[in-house]
Short mmCIF file of C-alpha atoms and ligand atoms in Angstrom, two decimals:
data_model
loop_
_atom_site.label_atom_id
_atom_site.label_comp_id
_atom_site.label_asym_id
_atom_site.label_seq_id
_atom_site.Cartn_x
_atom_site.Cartn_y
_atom_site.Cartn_z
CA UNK A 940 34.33 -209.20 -145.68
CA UNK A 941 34.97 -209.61 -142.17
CA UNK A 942 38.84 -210.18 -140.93
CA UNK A 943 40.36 -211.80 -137.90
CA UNK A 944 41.18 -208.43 -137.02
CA UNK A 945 37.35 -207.47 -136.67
CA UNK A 946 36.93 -210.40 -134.13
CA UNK A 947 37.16 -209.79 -130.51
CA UNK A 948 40.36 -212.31 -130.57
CA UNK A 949 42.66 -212.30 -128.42
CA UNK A 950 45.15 -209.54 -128.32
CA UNK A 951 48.40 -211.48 -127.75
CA UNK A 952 47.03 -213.38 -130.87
CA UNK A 953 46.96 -210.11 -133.78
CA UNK A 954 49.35 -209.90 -135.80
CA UNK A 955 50.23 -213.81 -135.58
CA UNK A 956 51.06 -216.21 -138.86
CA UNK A 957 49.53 -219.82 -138.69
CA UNK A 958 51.91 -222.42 -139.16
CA UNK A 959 52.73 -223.19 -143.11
CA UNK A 960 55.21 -225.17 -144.02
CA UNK A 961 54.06 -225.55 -147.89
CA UNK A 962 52.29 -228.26 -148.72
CA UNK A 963 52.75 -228.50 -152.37
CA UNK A 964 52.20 -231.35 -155.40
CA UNK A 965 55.39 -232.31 -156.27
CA UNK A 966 57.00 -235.44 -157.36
CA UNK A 967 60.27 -234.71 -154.83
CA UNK A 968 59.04 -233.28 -151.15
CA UNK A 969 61.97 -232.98 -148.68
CA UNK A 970 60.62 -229.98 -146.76
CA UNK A 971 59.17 -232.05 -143.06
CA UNK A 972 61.51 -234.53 -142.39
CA UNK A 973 58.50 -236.90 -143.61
CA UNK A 974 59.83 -240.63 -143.76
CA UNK A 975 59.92 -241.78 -147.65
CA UNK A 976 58.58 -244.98 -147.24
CA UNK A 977 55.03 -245.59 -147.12
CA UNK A 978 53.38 -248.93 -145.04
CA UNK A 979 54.01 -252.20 -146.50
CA UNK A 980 51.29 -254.08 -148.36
CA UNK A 981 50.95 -256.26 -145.48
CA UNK A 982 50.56 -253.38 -142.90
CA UNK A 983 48.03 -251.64 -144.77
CA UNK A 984 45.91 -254.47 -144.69
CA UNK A 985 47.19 -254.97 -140.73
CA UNK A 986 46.16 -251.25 -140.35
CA UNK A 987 42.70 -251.99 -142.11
CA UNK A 988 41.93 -255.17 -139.74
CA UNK A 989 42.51 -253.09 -136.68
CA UNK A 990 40.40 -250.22 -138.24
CA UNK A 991 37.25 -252.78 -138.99
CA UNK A 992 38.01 -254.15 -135.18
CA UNK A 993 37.71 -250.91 -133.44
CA UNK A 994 34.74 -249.38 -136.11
CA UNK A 995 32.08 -251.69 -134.35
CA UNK A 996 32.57 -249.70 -131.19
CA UNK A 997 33.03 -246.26 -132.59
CA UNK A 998 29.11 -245.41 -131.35
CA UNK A 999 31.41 -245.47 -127.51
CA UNK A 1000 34.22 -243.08 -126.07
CA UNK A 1001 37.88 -244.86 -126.33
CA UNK A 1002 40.00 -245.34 -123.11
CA UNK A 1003 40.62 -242.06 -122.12
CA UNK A 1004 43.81 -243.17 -120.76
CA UNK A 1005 45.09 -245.28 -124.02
CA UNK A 1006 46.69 -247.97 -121.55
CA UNK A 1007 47.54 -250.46 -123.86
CA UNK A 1008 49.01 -248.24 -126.03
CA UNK A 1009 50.64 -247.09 -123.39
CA UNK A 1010 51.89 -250.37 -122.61
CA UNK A 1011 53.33 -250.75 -126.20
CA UNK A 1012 55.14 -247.72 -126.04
CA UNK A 1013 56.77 -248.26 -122.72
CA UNK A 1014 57.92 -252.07 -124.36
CA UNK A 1015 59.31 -250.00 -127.31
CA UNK A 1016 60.77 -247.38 -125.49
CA UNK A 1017 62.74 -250.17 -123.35
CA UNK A 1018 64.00 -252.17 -126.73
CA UNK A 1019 65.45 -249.00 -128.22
CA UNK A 1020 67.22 -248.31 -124.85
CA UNK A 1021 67.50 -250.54 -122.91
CA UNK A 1022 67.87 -250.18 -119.17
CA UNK A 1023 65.55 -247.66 -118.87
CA UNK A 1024 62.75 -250.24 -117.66
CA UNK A 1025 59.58 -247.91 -118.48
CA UNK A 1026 55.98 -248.96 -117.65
CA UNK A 1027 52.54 -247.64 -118.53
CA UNK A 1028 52.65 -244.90 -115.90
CA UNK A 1029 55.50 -242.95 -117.23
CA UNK A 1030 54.61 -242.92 -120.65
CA UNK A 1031 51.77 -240.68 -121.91
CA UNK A 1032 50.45 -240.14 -125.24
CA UNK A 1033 48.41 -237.49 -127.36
CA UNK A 1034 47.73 -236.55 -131.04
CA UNK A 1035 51.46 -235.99 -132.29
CA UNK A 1036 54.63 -234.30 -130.00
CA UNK A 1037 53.25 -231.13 -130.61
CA UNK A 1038 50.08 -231.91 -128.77
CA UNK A 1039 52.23 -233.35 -125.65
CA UNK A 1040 54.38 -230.39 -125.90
CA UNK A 1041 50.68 -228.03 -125.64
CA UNK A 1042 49.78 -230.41 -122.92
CA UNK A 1043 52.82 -229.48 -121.08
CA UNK A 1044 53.01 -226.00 -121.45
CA UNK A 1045 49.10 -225.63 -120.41
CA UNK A 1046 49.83 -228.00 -117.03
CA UNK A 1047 53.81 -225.99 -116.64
CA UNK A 1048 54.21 -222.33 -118.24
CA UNK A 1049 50.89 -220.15 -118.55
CA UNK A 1050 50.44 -216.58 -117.94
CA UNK A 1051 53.38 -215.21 -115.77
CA UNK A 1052 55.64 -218.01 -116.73
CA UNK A 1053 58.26 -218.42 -118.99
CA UNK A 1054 60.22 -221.03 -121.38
CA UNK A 1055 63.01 -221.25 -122.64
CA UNK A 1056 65.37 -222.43 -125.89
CA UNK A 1057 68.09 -222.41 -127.24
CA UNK A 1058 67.74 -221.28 -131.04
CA UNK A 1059 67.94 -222.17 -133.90
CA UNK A 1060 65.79 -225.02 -132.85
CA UNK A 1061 62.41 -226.34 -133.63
CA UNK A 1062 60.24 -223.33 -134.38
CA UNK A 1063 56.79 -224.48 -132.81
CA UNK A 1064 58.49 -224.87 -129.34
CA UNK A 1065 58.55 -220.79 -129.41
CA UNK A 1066 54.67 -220.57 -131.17
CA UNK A 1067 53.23 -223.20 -128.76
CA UNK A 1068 54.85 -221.50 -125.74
CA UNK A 1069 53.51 -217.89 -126.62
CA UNK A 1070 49.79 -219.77 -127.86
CA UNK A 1071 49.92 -220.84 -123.96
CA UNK A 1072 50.38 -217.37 -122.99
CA UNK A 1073 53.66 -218.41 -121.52
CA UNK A 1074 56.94 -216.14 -122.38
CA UNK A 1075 59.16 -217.48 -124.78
CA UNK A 1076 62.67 -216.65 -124.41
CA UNK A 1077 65.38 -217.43 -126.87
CA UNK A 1078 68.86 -218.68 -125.62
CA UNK A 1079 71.17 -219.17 -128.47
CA UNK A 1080 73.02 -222.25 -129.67
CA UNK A 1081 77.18 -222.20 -130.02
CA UNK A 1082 78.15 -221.15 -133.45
CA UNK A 1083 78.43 -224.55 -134.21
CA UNK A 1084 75.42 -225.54 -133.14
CA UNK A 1085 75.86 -227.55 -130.31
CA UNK A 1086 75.64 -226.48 -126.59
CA UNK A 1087 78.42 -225.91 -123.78
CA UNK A 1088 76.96 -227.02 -120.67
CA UNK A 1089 78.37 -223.66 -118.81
CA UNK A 1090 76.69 -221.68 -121.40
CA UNK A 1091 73.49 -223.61 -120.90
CA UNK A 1092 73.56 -223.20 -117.18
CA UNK A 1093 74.24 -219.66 -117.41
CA UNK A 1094 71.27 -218.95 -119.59
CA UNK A 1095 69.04 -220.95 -117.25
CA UNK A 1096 70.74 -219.10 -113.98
CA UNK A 1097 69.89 -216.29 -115.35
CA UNK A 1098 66.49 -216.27 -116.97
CA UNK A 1099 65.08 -219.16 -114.33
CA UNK A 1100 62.48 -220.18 -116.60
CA UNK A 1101 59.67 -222.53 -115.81
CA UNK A 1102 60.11 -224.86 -118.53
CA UNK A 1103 63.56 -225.50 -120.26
CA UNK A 1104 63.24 -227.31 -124.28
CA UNK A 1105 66.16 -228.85 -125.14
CA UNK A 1106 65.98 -230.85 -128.45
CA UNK A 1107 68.36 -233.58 -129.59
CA UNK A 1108 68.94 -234.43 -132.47
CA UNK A 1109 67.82 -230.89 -132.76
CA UNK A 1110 65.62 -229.67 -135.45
CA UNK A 1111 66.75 -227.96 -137.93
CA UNK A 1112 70.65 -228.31 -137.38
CA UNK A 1113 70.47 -232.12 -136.95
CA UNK A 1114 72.84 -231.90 -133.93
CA UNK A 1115 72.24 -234.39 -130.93
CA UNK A 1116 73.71 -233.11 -127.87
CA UNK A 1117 75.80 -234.30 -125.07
CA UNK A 1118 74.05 -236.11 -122.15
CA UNK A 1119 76.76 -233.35 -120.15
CA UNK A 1120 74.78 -230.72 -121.36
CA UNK A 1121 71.25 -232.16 -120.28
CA UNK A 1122 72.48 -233.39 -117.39
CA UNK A 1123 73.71 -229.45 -116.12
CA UNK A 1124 70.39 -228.04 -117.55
CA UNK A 1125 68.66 -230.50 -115.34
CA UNK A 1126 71.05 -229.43 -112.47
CA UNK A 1127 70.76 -226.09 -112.94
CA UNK A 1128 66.71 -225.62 -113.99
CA UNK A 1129 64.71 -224.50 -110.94
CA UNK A 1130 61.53 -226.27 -113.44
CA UNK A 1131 60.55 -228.43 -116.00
CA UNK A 1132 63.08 -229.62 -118.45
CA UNK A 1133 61.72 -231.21 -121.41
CA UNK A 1134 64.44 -233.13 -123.82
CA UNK A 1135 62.43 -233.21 -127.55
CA UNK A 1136 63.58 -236.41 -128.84
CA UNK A 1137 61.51 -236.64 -132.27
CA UNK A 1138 64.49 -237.80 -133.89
CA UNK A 1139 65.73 -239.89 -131.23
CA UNK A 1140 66.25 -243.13 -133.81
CA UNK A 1141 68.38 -241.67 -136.04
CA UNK A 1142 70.93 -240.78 -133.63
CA UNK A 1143 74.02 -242.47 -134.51
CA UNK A 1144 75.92 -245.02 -133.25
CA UNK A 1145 77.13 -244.20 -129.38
CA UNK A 1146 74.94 -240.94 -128.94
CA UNK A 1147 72.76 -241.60 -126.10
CA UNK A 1148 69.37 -240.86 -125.17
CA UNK A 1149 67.91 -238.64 -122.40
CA UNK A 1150 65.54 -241.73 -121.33
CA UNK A 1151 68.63 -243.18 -119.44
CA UNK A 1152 68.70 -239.97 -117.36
CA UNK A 1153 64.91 -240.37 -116.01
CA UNK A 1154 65.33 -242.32 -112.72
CA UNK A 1155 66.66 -239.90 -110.15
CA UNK A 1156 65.15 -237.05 -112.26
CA UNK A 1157 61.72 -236.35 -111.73
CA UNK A 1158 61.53 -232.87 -113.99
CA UNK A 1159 62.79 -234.29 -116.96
CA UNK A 1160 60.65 -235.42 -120.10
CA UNK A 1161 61.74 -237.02 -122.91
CA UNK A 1162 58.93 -236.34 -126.08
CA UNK A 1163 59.25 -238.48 -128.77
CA UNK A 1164 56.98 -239.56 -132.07
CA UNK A 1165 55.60 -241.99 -134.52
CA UNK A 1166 55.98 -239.21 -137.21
CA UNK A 1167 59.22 -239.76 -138.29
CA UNK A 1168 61.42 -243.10 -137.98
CA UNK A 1169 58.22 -245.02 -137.48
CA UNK A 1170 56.79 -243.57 -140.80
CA UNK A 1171 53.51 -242.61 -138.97
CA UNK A 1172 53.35 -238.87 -139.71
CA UNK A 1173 49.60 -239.37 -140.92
CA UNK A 1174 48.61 -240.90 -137.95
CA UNK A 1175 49.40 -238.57 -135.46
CA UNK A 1176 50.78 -239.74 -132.40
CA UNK A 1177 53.09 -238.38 -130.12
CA UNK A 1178 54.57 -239.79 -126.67
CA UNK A 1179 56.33 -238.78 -123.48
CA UNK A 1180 58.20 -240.60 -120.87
CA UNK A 1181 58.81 -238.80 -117.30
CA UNK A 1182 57.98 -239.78 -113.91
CA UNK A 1183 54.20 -240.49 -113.03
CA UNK A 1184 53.79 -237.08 -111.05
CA UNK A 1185 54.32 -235.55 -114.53
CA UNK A 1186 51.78 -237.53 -116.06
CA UNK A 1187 49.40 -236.71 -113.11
CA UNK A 1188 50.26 -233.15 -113.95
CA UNK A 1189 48.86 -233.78 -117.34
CA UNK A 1190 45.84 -235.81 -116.73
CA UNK A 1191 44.32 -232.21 -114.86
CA UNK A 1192 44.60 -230.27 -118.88
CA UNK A 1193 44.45 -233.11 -121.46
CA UNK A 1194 41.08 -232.94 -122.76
CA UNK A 1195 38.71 -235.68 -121.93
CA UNK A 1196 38.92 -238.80 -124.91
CA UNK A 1197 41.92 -236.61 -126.37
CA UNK A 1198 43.24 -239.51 -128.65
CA UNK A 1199 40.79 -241.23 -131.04
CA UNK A 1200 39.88 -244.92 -130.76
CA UNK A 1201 41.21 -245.20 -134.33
CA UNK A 1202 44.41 -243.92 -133.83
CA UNK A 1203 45.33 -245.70 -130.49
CA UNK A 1204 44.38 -248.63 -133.22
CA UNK A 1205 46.50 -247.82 -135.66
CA UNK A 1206 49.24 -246.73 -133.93
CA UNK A 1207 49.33 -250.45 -131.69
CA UNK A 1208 49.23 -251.91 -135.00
CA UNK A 1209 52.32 -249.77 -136.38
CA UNK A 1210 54.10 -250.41 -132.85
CA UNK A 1211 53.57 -254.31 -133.70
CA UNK A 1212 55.47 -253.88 -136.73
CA UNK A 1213 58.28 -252.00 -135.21
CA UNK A 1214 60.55 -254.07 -136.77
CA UNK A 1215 59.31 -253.87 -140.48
CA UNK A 1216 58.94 -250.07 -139.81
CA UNK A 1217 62.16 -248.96 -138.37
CA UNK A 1218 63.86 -251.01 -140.89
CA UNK A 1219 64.48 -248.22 -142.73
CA UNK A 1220 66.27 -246.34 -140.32
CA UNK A 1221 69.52 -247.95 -141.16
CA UNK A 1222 68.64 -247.29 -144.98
CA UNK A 1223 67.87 -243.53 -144.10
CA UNK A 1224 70.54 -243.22 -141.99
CA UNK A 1225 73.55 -244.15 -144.70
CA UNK A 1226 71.42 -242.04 -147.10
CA UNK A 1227 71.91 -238.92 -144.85
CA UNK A 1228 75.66 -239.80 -143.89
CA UNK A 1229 76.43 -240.22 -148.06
CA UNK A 1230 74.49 -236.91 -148.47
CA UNK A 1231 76.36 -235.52 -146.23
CA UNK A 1232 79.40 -236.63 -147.65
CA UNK A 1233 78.04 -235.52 -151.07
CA UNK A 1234 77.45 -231.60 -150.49
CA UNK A 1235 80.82 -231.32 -148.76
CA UNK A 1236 82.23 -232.81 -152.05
CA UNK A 1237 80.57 -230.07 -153.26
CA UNK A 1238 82.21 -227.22 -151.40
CA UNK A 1239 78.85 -226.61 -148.94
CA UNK A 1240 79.46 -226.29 -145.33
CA UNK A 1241 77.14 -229.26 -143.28
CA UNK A 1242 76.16 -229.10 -140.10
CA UNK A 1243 76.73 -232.43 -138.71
CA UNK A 1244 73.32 -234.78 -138.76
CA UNK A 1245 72.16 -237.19 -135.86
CA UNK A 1246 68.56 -236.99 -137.59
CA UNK A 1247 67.15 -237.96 -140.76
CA UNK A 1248 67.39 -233.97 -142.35
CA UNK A 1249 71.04 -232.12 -143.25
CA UNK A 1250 71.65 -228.52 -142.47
CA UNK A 1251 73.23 -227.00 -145.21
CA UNK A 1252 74.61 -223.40 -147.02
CA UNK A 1253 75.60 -221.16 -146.91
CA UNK A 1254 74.27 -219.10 -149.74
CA UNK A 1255 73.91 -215.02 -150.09
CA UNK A 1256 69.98 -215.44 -151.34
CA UNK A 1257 68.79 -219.16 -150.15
CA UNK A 1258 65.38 -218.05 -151.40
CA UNK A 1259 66.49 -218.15 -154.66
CA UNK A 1260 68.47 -221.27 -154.22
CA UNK A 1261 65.22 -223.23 -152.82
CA UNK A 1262 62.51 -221.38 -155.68
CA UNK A 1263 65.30 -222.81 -158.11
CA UNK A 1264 64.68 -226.37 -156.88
CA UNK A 1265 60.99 -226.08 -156.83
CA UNK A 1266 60.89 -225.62 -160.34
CA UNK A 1267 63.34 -228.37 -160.69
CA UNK A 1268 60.13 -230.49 -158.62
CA UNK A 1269 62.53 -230.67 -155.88
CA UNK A 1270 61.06 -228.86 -152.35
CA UNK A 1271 63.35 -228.12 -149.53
CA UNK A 1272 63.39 -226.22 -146.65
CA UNK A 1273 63.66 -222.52 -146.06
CA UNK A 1274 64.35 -222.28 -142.25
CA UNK A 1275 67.11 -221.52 -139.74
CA UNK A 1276 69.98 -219.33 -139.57
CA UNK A 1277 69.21 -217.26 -142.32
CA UNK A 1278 71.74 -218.44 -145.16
CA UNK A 1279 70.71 -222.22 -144.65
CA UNK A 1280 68.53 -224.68 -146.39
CA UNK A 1281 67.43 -227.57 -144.93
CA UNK A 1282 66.70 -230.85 -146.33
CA UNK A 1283 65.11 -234.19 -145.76
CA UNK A 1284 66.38 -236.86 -146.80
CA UNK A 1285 64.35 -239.37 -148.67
CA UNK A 1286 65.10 -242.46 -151.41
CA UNK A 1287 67.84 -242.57 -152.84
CA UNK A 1288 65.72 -241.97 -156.68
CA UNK A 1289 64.73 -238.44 -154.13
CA UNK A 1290 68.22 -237.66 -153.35
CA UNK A 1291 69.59 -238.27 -156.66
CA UNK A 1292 67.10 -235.91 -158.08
CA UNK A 1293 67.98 -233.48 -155.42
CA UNK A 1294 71.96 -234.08 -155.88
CA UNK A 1295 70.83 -232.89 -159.67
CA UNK A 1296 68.43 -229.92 -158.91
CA UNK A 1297 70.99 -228.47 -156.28
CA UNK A 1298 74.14 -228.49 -159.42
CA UNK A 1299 72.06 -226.39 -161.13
CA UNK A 1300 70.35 -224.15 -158.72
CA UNK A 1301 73.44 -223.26 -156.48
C1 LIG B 2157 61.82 -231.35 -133.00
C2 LIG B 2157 60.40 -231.69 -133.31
N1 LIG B 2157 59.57 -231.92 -132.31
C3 LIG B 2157 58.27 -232.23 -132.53
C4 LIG B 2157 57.77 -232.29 -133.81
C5 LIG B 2157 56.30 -232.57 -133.97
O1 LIG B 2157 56.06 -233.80 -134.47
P1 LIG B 2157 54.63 -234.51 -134.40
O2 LIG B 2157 53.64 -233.52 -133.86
O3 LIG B 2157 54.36 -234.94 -135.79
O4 LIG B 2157 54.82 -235.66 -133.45
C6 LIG B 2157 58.60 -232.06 -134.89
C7 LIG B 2157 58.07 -232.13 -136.28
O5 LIG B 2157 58.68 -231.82 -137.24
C8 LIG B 2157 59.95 -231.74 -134.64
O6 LIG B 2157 60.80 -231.47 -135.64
#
């Protein structure tokens, strides 16, 4: 049989793991920071009208440049913080954040260039940057998580990369960072400094967003999604807002047509129901502080949580701890600092059954 190995592949590419978070049948999965709560009855049907609307047409290509769905994004983007007074032409969209984050590394990093993190952070930022060809280099977090901006600045002194990822709330630690810190990476950064905000509405009260920090700043991008508080993971569709040189920047690698007419469809549709959808922000938001509450009851140590996902350990063997849940129907998270689990937080019938698996699994 033949292997990868036997094809003339790339060499950079040997050796390399897809991505595979499992994807497994149970009755209790916490393991992608998924939102629990699937479209109301009424926005199904919404979602099926706008569907039938746009299948008439599918024989032609869809606006290549998704304005109107750019539109809708800007108007949400300027709701959930306001001030920031976004239009069409500095918001771009693609097929979920991790296509916008390809899209940026293909028009800013490539061979030659580098980009850097700080780690433990979200681990496609590193795989995306290397499936570029750009060099990935990892700066770490505090011990705590969080970032000093003199450490931040030092790293970026130092390594000068071409593209700086900074992610708040950060995945997997759940910790949003200062607008201090962004503000001396984007001081400091002789490139592109992209703030990954995929958890942006979960932040809690009084944590700002990097959006207010875009006027004056024309390097900066601020990625966000429809994945997680807007319960649009299936959908895939992912968003930027920077200044309109950026999105010319873009326009030169984004493939022609990139996003379907269907989902610029659906995902207007789910944008009209913003308020329905991000309803249950609020609900997942007091789940995740009680949970929090909860394991440090329980003697665990928490990293603090600005997203809608907890940080949590520390355990000797955490791969037994998480194959003890499975069995219990309950699947985590095996990623981060090594003697972590991570875990999503979902209904409060998910977290209950979690609260029981974890008492006897840890
Ligand atoms: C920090 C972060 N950025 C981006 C993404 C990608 O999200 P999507 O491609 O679904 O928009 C994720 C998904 O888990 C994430 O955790």
């Amino acid at each position: 049989m033949t292997s990868v190995d036997d094809l003339p592949i790339r060499d950079d590419l040997r050796g390399r793991k897809p991505y595979g978070a499992p994807q497994l049948d149970v009755p209790y999965a916490l393991n992608t920071n998924e939102n629990p709560y699937p479209p109301s009855d009424r926005l199904v049907k919404a979602l099926g009208e706008a569907v039938m609307d746009v299948a008439g047409s599918l024989n032609r290509y869809p606006d290549r440049d998704a304005t109107l769905l750019r539109e809708d994004l800007a108007a949400f983007l300027n709701a959930d913080t306001p001030g920031v007074g976004l239009t069409a032409a500095r918001v771009w969209a693609a097929n979920g954040s991790n296509e916008i984050i390809q899209q940026i590394l293909q028009a800013f990093g490539g061979p030659g260039r580098t980009a850097l993190g700080f780690e433990p952070s979200y681990s496609m930022h590193p795989v995306i940057t290397e499936v570029s060809g750009t060099r990935w280099i990892d700066a770490h977090r505090d011990a705590d998580f969080g970032l000093e901006p003199e450490r931040a600045v030092a790293a970026v002194k130092e390594h000068r990369p071409d593209v700086v990822f900074l992610t708040s709330p950060n995945n997997p630690t759940g910790t949003a960072l200062p607008l201090a810190s962004i503000e001396a990476v984007l001081d400091a950064a002789p490139g592109m400094v992209v703030v990954d905000e995929a958890y942006g509405e979960f932040r809690r009260e009084g944590t700002p967003s990097a959006l207010t920090l875009l006027a004056g700043h024309p390097r900066l991008i601020v990625t966000r999604t429809m994945s997680k508080a807007f319960a649009m993971a299936g959908t895939r569709l992912g968003y930027l807002a920077a200044d309109p040189a950026v999105l010319d920047a873009l326009l030169l690698v984004r493939l022609p047509y990139h996003l379907s007419a269907v989902t610029q469809a659906v995902a207007r549709t789910a944008l009209s129901f913003r308020e329905e959808l991000l309803g249950g922000v609020d609900a997942l938001r007091a789940e995740r502080d009680a949970l929090v509450a909860w394991l440090r009851g329980e003697g665990f140590t928490v990293a603090d949580s600005d997203a809608n996902f907890v940080l949590f350990g520390t355990f000797p063997d955490r791969g037994q701890v998480w194959q003890s849940l499975l069995v219990r129907g309950v699947l985590i998270r095996e990623v981060g600092p090594p003697e972590w689990l991570r875990v999503s937080v979902g209904t409060p019938e998910e977290m209950a059954a979690f609260r029981e698996a974890l008492k006897e699994s840890a």
